[in-house]
Amino acid sequence: MTGKILLVFALVCSASEVKERTGQRDGNLADLIFAGDLLFTFNARSTLECAVQCFSVQGCLTYTYIRLASKSTSCRGHTSVMTYERPHESAPGSSYYSFACEPSNLQAEFLFYQNARVLDSNIYVYRDVSLDECKELCVSEAQCRTIEYKSNESKVRCNMAAVTALNTSVVWEPDSNHGYDYYQRACA
């Protein structure tokens, strides 16, 4: 099953989307593993497979990919962002990744998810603006990470949020039938 998920993931994602979904590597936390907020551990064949596992498990925000001396590998998913101050142990060959994006790395490009939304997370709501205007408003607003856009004959809404489906505890509704499309700013 994991191989099928990985194959589909690789086929439907653009290069920027794969980069976004594989997270950002934090070199300050290399060669460490964390015990806190552990969600899962499994043998992964690659960093990408580890990222896909974390992305597909609800609540996973960060992961550590570990290359062991015996040429085997391990993937550990966590429900919180780790810092050096958190309990950890040395693990040479490990790399820590987070789906969170630093504000300076946010791009003017958006990843698109049809019929999806994050509930109750709006920081601004605009009415009667085009999709391009909605995206421009988001890029100009420092806090904006995502937009939900709804356009039908009677109602046009642009909802902006400071959170994403990847790093928030609010409800993520993929494949919802509420008429919204979800756009997440790409991360460099």
Coordinates of N, CA and C in Angstrom, one line a residue:
M1 N 0.8 -1.2 0.0 CA 0.0 0.0 0.0 C 0.9 1.3 0.0
T2 N 1.9 1.3 0.8 CA 2.8 2.5 0.8 C 3.4 2.7 -0.5
G3 N 3.8 1.7 -1.3 CA 4.3 1.9 -2.6 C 3.3 2.6 -3.5
K4 N 2.1 2.2 -3.4 CA 1.0 2.8 -4.3 C 0.8 4.3 -3.9
I5 N 0.8 4.6 -2.6 CA 0.7 6.0 -2.2 C 1.8 6.8 -2.7
L6 N 3.0 6.3 -2.6 CA 4.2 7.0 -3.1 C 4.2 7.2 -4.6
L7 N 3.7 6.2 -5.3 CA 3.7 6.4 -6.8 C 2.6 7.4 -7.2
V8 N 1.4 7.4 -6.6 CA 0.4 8.4 -6.9 C 0.9 9.7 -6.4
F9 N 1.5 9.8 -5.3 CA 2.0 11.1 -4.8 C 3.0 11.7 -5.8
A10 N 3.9 10.9 -6.3 CA 4.9 11.4 -7.2 C 4.3 11.8 -8.6
L11 N 3.3 11.1 -9.0 CA 2.7 11.4 -10.3 C 1.8 12.7 -10.2
V12 N 1.2 13.0 -9.1 CA 0.2 14.1 -9.1 C 0.9 15.4 -8.6
C13 N 2.1 15.4 -8.1 CA 2.7 16.6 -7.6 C 3.6 17.3 -8.6
S14 N 3.6 18.6 -8.6 CA 4.6 19.3 -9.4 C 5.9 19.3 -8.5
A15 N 7.0 19.8 -9.1 CA 8.3 19.8 -8.4 C 8.2 20.7 -7.2
S16 N 7.5 21.9 -7.3 CA 7.4 22.7 -6.1 C 6.5 22.1 -5.0
E17 N 5.5 21.3 -5.4 CA 4.6 20.7 -4.5 C 5.4 19.6 -3.7
V18 N 6.2 18.8 -4.4 CA 7.0 17.8 -3.8 C 7.9 18.5 -2.8
K19 N 8.6 19.6 -3.1 CA 9.4 20.3 -2.2 C 8.7 20.8 -1.0
E20 N 7.5 21.3 -1.2 CA 6.6 21.8 -0.1 C 6.3 20.6 0.8
R21 N 5.8 19.5 0.2 CA 5.3 18.4 1.0 C 6.5 17.6 1.7
T22 N 7.7 17.7 1.2 CA 8.7 17.0 1.8 C 9.3 17.8 3.0
G23 N 8.8 19.0 3.2 CA 9.2 19.8 4.4 C 10.5 20.5 4.2
Q24 N 10.8 21.2 5.2 CA 12.1 21.9 5.3 C 13.0 21.3 6.2
R25 N 14.2 21.0 5.8 CA 15.2 20.4 6.6 C 15.8 21.4 7.6
D26 N 15.9 21.1 8.8 CA 16.5 21.9 9.8 C 17.9 21.4 10.2
G27 N 18.9 22.0 9.7 CA 20.3 21.5 9.9 C 20.7 21.7 11.4
N28 N 20.1 22.6 12.1 CA 20.4 22.7 13.5 C 20.0 21.5 14.4
L29 N 19.1 20.7 13.8 CA 18.6 19.5 14.5 C 19.0 18.2 13.9
A30 N 20.0 18.3 13.0 CA 20.6 17.1 12.4 C 21.2 16.2 13.5
D31 N 21.3 14.9 13.2 CA 21.9 14.0 14.1 C 21.3 13.9 15.5
L32 N 20.0 14.2 15.6 CA 19.3 14.1 16.8 C 18.0 13.4 16.6
I33 N 17.5 12.7 17.6 CA 16.1 12.1 17.5 C 15.4 12.6 18.8
F34 N 14.1 12.7 18.7 CA 13.3 13.3 19.8 C 12.3 12.2 20.2
A35 N 12.1 12.1 21.5 CA 11.1 11.1 22.0 C 9.7 11.7 22.2
G36 N 9.6 13.0 22.4 CA 8.4 13.6 22.6 C 7.4 13.6 21.5
D37 N 6.1 13.5 21.8 CA 5.0 13.6 20.8 C 5.2 12.7 19.6
L38 N 5.7 11.5 19.9 CA 6.0 10.5 18.8 C 4.6 9.9 18.4
L39 N 4.4 10.0 17.1 CA 3.1 9.5 16.5 C 3.3 8.2 15.8
F40 N 4.4 8.0 15.1 CA 4.7 6.7 14.5 C 6.2 6.5 14.3
T41 N 6.6 5.2 14.1 CA 7.9 4.9 13.6 C 7.8 3.7 12.6
F42 N 8.5 3.8 11.5 CA 8.4 2.7 10.5 C 9.7 2.8 9.7
N43 N 10.0 1.7 9.0 CA 11.1 1.6 8.1 C 10.8 2.2 6.8
A44 N 11.4 3.3 6.4 CA 11.2 4.0 5.2 C 12.3 3.8 4.2
R45 N 12.1 3.7 3.0 CA 13.1 3.5 2.0 C 13.8 4.8 1.5
S46 N 13.1 6.0 1.8 CA 13.6 7.3 1.3 C 13.0 8.4 2.2
T47 N 13.6 9.6 2.1 CA 13.1 10.7 2.7 C 11.7 11.1 2.2
L48 N 11.5 10.9 0.9 CA 10.2 11.2 0.3 C 9.1 10.2 0.9
E49 N 9.4 9.0 1.0 CA 8.5 8.0 1.6 C 8.1 8.4 3.0
C50 N 9.1 8.9 3.8 CA 8.9 9.3 5.1 C 8.0 10.6 5.1
A51 N 8.2 11.5 4.2 CA 7.4 12.7 4.1 C 5.9 12.3 3.7
V52 N 5.8 11.4 2.8 CA 4.4 11.0 2.4 C 3.7 10.4 3.6
Q53 N 4.4 9.6 4.4 CA 3.8 8.9 5.5 C 3.3 10.0 6.5
C54 N 4.2 11.0 6.8 CA 3.8 12.1 7.7 C 2.7 12.9 7.2
F55 N 2.7 13.2 5.9 CA 1.6 14.0 5.3 C 0.3 13.2 5.3
S56 N 0.3 11.9 5.2 CA -0.9 11.2 5.2 C -1.5 10.8 6.6
V57 N -0.7 11.0 7.6 CA -1.2 10.7 9.0 C -1.7 12.0 9.6
Q58 N -2.9 12.0 10.0 CA -3.5 13.2 10.7 C -2.7 13.5 11.9
G59 N -2.4 14.8 12.0 CA -1.7 15.3 13.2 C -0.1 15.3 13.1
C60 N 0.4 14.7 12.0 CA 1.9 14.7 11.9 C 2.3 16.1 11.3
L61 N 3.2 16.7 12.1 CA 3.7 18.0 11.7 C 5.2 18.0 11.3
T62 N 6.0 17.1 11.9 CA 7.4 17.0 11.7 C 7.8 15.5 11.6
Y63 N 8.9 15.3 11.0 CA 9.4 13.9 10.9 C 11.0 13.9 10.9
T64 N 11.5 12.7 11.3 CA 13.0 12.5 11.3 C 13.2 11.3 10.5
Y65 N 14.1 11.5 9.5 CA 14.5 10.3 8.7 C 15.9 10.0 9.1
I66 N 16.1 8.7 9.5 CA 17.4 8.2 10.1 C 18.0 7.1 9.2
R67 N 19.3 7.4 8.8 CA 20.0 6.4 8.1 C 20.9 5.7 9.2
L68 N 20.7 4.4 9.4 CA 21.4 3.7 10.4 C 22.7 3.1 9.8
A69 N 23.7 2.8 10.6 CA 24.9 2.2 10.2 C 24.8 0.9 9.4
S70 N 23.7 0.2 9.7 CA 23.5 -1.1 9.0 C 22.8 -0.9 7.6
K71 N 22.8 0.3 7.1 CA 22.2 0.7 5.8 C 20.7 0.6 5.9
S72 N 20.1 0.3 7.0 CA 18.7 0.4 7.1 C 18.3 1.8 7.5
T73 N 17.0 2.1 7.3 CA 16.5 3.4 7.6 C 15.3 3.4 8.5
S74 N 15.0 4.5 9.1 CA 13.8 4.6 9.9 C 13.2 6.0 9.8
C75 N 11.9 6.1 9.9 CA 11.1 7.3 9.9 C 10.3 7.5 11.2
R76 N 10.4 8.6 11.8 CA 9.7 8.9 13.0 C 8.8 10.2 12.8
G77 N 7.5 10.1 13.0 CA 6.6 11.2 12.8 C 6.2 11.8 14.2
H78 N 6.1 13.1 14.3 CA 5.8 13.7 15.5 C 4.6 14.7 15.4
T79 N 3.9 14.9 16.5 CA 2.7 15.8 16.4 C 3.0 17.2 16.8
S80 N 4.3 17.5 17.0 CA 4.7 18.9 17.3 C 6.0 19.3 16.7
V81 N 6.3 20.5 16.7 CA 7.6 21.0 16.2 C 8.7 20.9 17.3
M82 N 9.8 20.3 16.9 CA 10.9 20.0 17.9 C 11.8 21.2 18.0
T83 N 12.4 21.4 19.1 CA 13.5 22.4 19.3 C 14.6 21.7 20.1
Y84 N 15.8 22.3 20.1 CA 17.0 21.7 20.7 C 16.7 21.6 22.2
E85 N 15.9 22.4 22.8 CA 15.6 22.4 24.2 C 14.7 21.2 24.6
R86 N 14.1 20.5 23.7 CA 13.3 19.4 24.0 C 14.1 18.1 24.2
P87 N 13.7 17.2 25.0 CA 14.5 16.0 25.2 C 14.8 15.3 23.9
H88 N 16.1 14.9 23.8 CA 16.6 14.3 22.6 C 17.8 13.4 22.9
E89 N 18.2 12.6 21.9 CA 19.4 11.9 22.0 C 20.2 11.9 20.7
S90 N 21.4 11.6 20.7 CA 22.3 11.7 19.5 C 21.9 10.5 18.6
A91 N 21.8 10.8 17.3 CA 21.5 9.8 16.3 C 22.2 10.2 15.0
P92 N 23.5 9.9 14.9 CA 24.3 10.3 13.7 C 23.6 9.7 12.4
G93 N 23.4 10.6 11.4 CA 22.8 10.2 10.2 C 21.3 10.6 10.1
S94 N 20.8 11.2 11.1 CA 19.4 11.6 11.1 C 19.2 13.0 10.6
S95 N 18.1 13.2 9.9 CA 17.7 14.6 9.4 C 16.3 14.9 9.9
Y96 N 16.1 16.1 10.4 CA 14.8 16.5 10.9 C 14.1 17.4 9.9
Y97 N 12.8 17.2 9.6 CA 12.1 18.0 8.7 C 10.8 18.5 9.3
S98 N 10.4 19.7 8.9 CA 9.1 20.3 9.4 C 8.3 20.8 8.2
F99 N 7.0 20.6 8.2 CA 6.2 21.1 7.2 C 5.9 22.6 7.3
A100 N 6.3 23.2 8.5 CA 6.2 24.6 8.6 C 7.1 25.4 7.7
C101 N 6.6 26.5 7.3 CA 7.4 27.3 6.3 C 7.7 28.7 7.0
E102 N 9.0 29.1 6.9 CA 9.4 30.4 7.4 C 8.8 31.5 6.5
P103 N 8.3 32.6 7.1 CA 7.6 33.6 6.3 C 8.5 34.1 5.2
S104 N 9.8 34.2 5.4 CA 10.7 34.7 4.3 C 10.8 33.7 3.1
N105 N 10.3 32.5 3.3 CA 10.4 31.5 2.2 C 9.1 31.3 1.5
L106 N 8.0 32.1 1.9 CA 6.7 32.0 1.2 C 6.8 32.6 -0.2
Q107 N 6.2 31.9 -1.1 CA 6.2 32.4 -2.5 C 4.9 33.0 -2.9
A108 N 4.8 33.6 -4.1 CA 3.6 34.1 -4.6 C 2.8 33.1 -5.4
E109 N 3.3 31.9 -5.5 CA 2.7 30.7 -6.1 C 1.9 30.0 -5.1
F110 N 0.8 29.3 -5.6 CA -0.1 28.6 -4.7 C -0.2 27.1 -5.1
L111 N -0.3 26.2 -4.1 CA -0.7 24.8 -4.4 C -2.2 24.7 -4.3
F112 N -2.8 24.0 -5.2 CA -4.2 24.0 -5.4 C -4.8 22.6 -4.9
Y113 N -5.9 22.7 -4.1 CA -6.6 21.5 -3.7 C -8.1 21.8 -3.9
Q114 N -8.7 21.1 -4.8 CA -10.1 21.3 -5.2 C -11.0 20.8 -4.1
N115 N -12.1 21.5 -3.8 CA -13.1 21.1 -2.9 C -12.5 20.7 -1.5
A116 N -11.8 21.7 -1.0 CA -11.2 21.4 0.4 C -11.2 22.8 1.1
R117 N -11.1 22.6 2.5 CA -11.0 23.8 3.3 C -10.5 23.5 4.7
V118 N -10.1 24.5 5.4 CA -9.7 24.4 6.8 C -10.8 25.2 7.6
L119 N -11.5 24.6 8.5 CA -12.6 25.2 9.2 C -12.1 26.2 10.2
D120 N -12.9 27.3 10.4 CA -12.8 28.2 11.5 C -11.4 28.8 11.7
S121 N -10.7 29.2 10.6 CA -9.4 29.7 10.7 C -9.2 31.0 10.0
N122 N -10.2 31.7 9.6 CA -10.1 32.9 8.8 C -9.6 34.1 9.6
I123 N -8.6 34.8 9.0 CA -8.2 36.1 9.6 C -8.8 37.2 8.8
Y124 N -9.1 37.1 7.5 CA -9.8 38.1 6.7 C -10.7 37.4 5.8
V125 N -11.8 38.1 5.5 CA -12.8 37.6 4.5 C -13.1 38.7 3.5
Y126 N -13.0 38.5 2.3 CA -13.3 39.4 1.2 C -14.4 38.9 0.4
R127 N -15.3 39.8 -0.1 CA -16.4 39.3 -0.9 C -16.3 40.0 -2.3
D128 N -16.7 39.3 -3.3 CA -16.8 39.9 -4.7 C -15.4 40.3 -5.2
V129 N -14.4 39.5 -5.0 CA -13.1 39.7 -5.6 C -12.8 38.4 -6.5
S130 N -12.0 38.6 -7.5 CA -11.6 37.5 -8.4 C -10.6 36.6 -7.7
L131 N -10.4 35.5 -8.2 CA -9.4 34.6 -7.6 C -8.0 35.2 -7.7
D132 N -7.6 35.9 -8.8 CA -6.3 36.5 -8.9 C -6.2 37.6 -7.9
E133 N -7.3 38.4 -7.7 CA -7.3 39.5 -6.6 C -7.1 38.9 -5.2
C134 N -7.8 37.8 -5.0 CA -7.7 37.1 -3.7 C -6.3 36.7 -3.4
K135 N -5.6 36.1 -4.4 CA -4.2 35.6 -4.3 C -3.3 36.8 -4.0
E136 N -3.5 37.9 -4.8 CA -2.7 39.1 -4.6 C -2.9 39.7 -3.2
L137 N -4.1 39.7 -2.7 CA -4.4 40.2 -1.3 C -3.6 39.3 -0.3
C138 N -3.6 38.0 -0.5 CA -2.9 37.1 0.4 C -1.4 37.3 0.4
V139 N -0.9 37.5 -0.8 CA 0.6 37.7 -0.9 C 1.0 39.0 -0.2
S140 N 0.1 40.0 -0.3 CA 0.4 41.3 0.3 C 0.2 41.3 1.8
E141 N -0.4 40.3 2.4 CA -0.7 40.2 3.8 C 0.3 39.3 4.5
A142 N 1.2 39.8 5.4 CA 2.3 39.0 6.0 C 1.8 37.7 6.6
Q143 N 0.6 37.7 7.3 CA 0.2 36.6 8.0 C -0.5 35.5 7.1
C144 N -0.8 35.8 5.9 CA -1.6 34.9 5.1 C -0.8 33.8 4.5
R145 N -1.2 32.5 4.8 CA -0.6 31.3 4.3 C -1.5 30.6 3.3
T146 N -2.8 30.7 3.5 CA -3.7 30.0 2.6 C -4.9 30.8 2.3
I147 N -5.6 30.5 1.2 CA -6.9 31.0 1.0 C -7.9 29.9 0.6
E148 N -9.1 30.2 0.9 CA -10.2 29.3 0.5 C -11.1 30.2 -0.4
Y149 N -11.3 29.8 -1.6 CA -12.0 30.6 -2.6 C -13.3 29.9 -3.0
K150 N -14.4 30.6 -2.9 CA -15.7 30.1 -3.3 C -16.3 31.0 -4.3
S151 N -16.7 30.5 -5.5 CA -17.3 31.3 -6.5 C -18.4 30.5 -7.1
N152 N -19.6 31.0 -6.9 CA -20.8 30.5 -7.6 C -21.6 31.7 -8.0
E153 N -22.7 31.4 -8.6 CA -23.5 32.5 -9.2 C -24.0 33.5 -8.2
S154 N -24.2 33.2 -7.0 CA -24.8 34.1 -6.0 C -23.8 34.6 -5.0
K155 N -22.6 34.0 -4.9 CA -21.7 34.3 -3.8 C -20.3 34.1 -4.2
V156 N -19.4 35.1 -4.0 CA -18.0 35.0 -4.2 C -17.3 35.3 -2.8
R157 N -16.5 34.4 -2.3 CA -15.8 34.7 -1.0 C -14.4 34.3 -1.1
C158 N -13.6 35.1 -0.5 CA -12.1 34.9 -0.4 C -11.8 34.9 1.1
N159 N -11.5 33.7 1.6 CA -11.2 33.6 3.1 C -9.7 33.4 3.2
M160 N -9.1 34.2 4.0 CA -7.6 34.1 4.2 C -7.4 33.5 5.6
A161 N -6.3 32.7 5.7 CA -5.9 32.1 7.0 C -4.4 32.2 7.2
A162 N -4.1 32.2 8.4 CA -2.6 32.3 8.8 C -2.1 30.9 9.1
V163 N -2.9 29.9 8.9 CA -2.5 28.5 9.1 C -2.7 27.7 7.8
T164 N -2.1 26.5 7.8 CA -2.3 25.6 6.7 C -2.9 24.2 7.2
A165 N -3.2 23.4 6.2 CA -3.7 22.1 6.6 C -2.6 21.2 7.2
L166 N -1.4 21.6 6.9 CA -0.2 20.8 7.4 C 0.2 21.2 8.8
N167 N -0.1 22.4 9.3 CA 0.5 22.7 10.6 C -0.5 23.4 11.5
T168 N -1.7 22.9 11.5 CA -2.7 23.4 12.4 C -3.6 22.3 13.0
S169 N -4.1 22.6 14.1 CA -5.0 21.5 14.8 C -6.4 21.7 14.4
V170 N -6.8 22.7 13.6 CA -8.2 22.9 13.2 C -8.6 21.8 12.2
V171 N -9.8 21.8 11.9 CA -10.3 20.7 11.1 C -10.0 20.9 9.6
W172 N -9.3 20.0 9.0 CA -9.0 20.0 7.5 C -10.1 19.1 6.9
E173 N -10.7 19.7 5.9 CA -11.8 19.0 5.1 C -11.4 18.8 3.7
P174 N -10.6 17.8 3.3 CA -10.3 17.5 1.9 C -11.6 16.9 1.3
D175 N -11.7 17.1 0.0 CA -12.9 16.5 -0.7 C -14.2 16.9 -0.1
S176 N -14.3 18.1 0.4 CA -15.6 18.6 1.0 C -16.5 19.1 -0.2
N177 N -17.7 19.1 0.0 CA -18.6 19.6 -1.0 C -19.3 20.9 -0.6
H178 N -18.5 21.8 -0.1 CA -18.9 23.1 0.4 C -18.7 24.2 -0.6
G179 N -18.1 23.9 -1.8 CA -17.9 24.8 -2.8 C -16.7 25.6 -2.7
Y180 N -15.8 25.3 -1.8 CA -14.5 26.0 -1.6 C -13.4 25.3 -2.3
D181 N -12.5 26.0 -2.8 CA -11.2 25.5 -3.3 C -10.1 26.1 -2.4
Y182 N -9.1 25.3 -2.0 CA -8.1 25.6 -1.1 C -6.8 25.9 -1.8
Y183 N -6.1 27.0 -1.5 CA -4.9 27.4 -2.1 C -3.9 27.7 -1.0
Q184 N -2.7 27.0 -1.1 CA -1.7 27.1 0.0 C -0.5 27.7 -0.7
R185 N 0.1 28.8 -0.1 CA 1.3 29.4 -0.6 C 2.4 28.4 -0.7
A186 N 3.1 28.4 -1.8 CA 4.3 27.5 -1.9 C 5.4 28.0 -1.0
C187 N 6.3 27.1 -0.7 CA 7.5 27.4 0.2 C 8.7 27.2 -0.6
A188 N 9.6 28.2 -0.6 CA 10.9 28.0 -1.4 C 11.8 27.0 -0.7

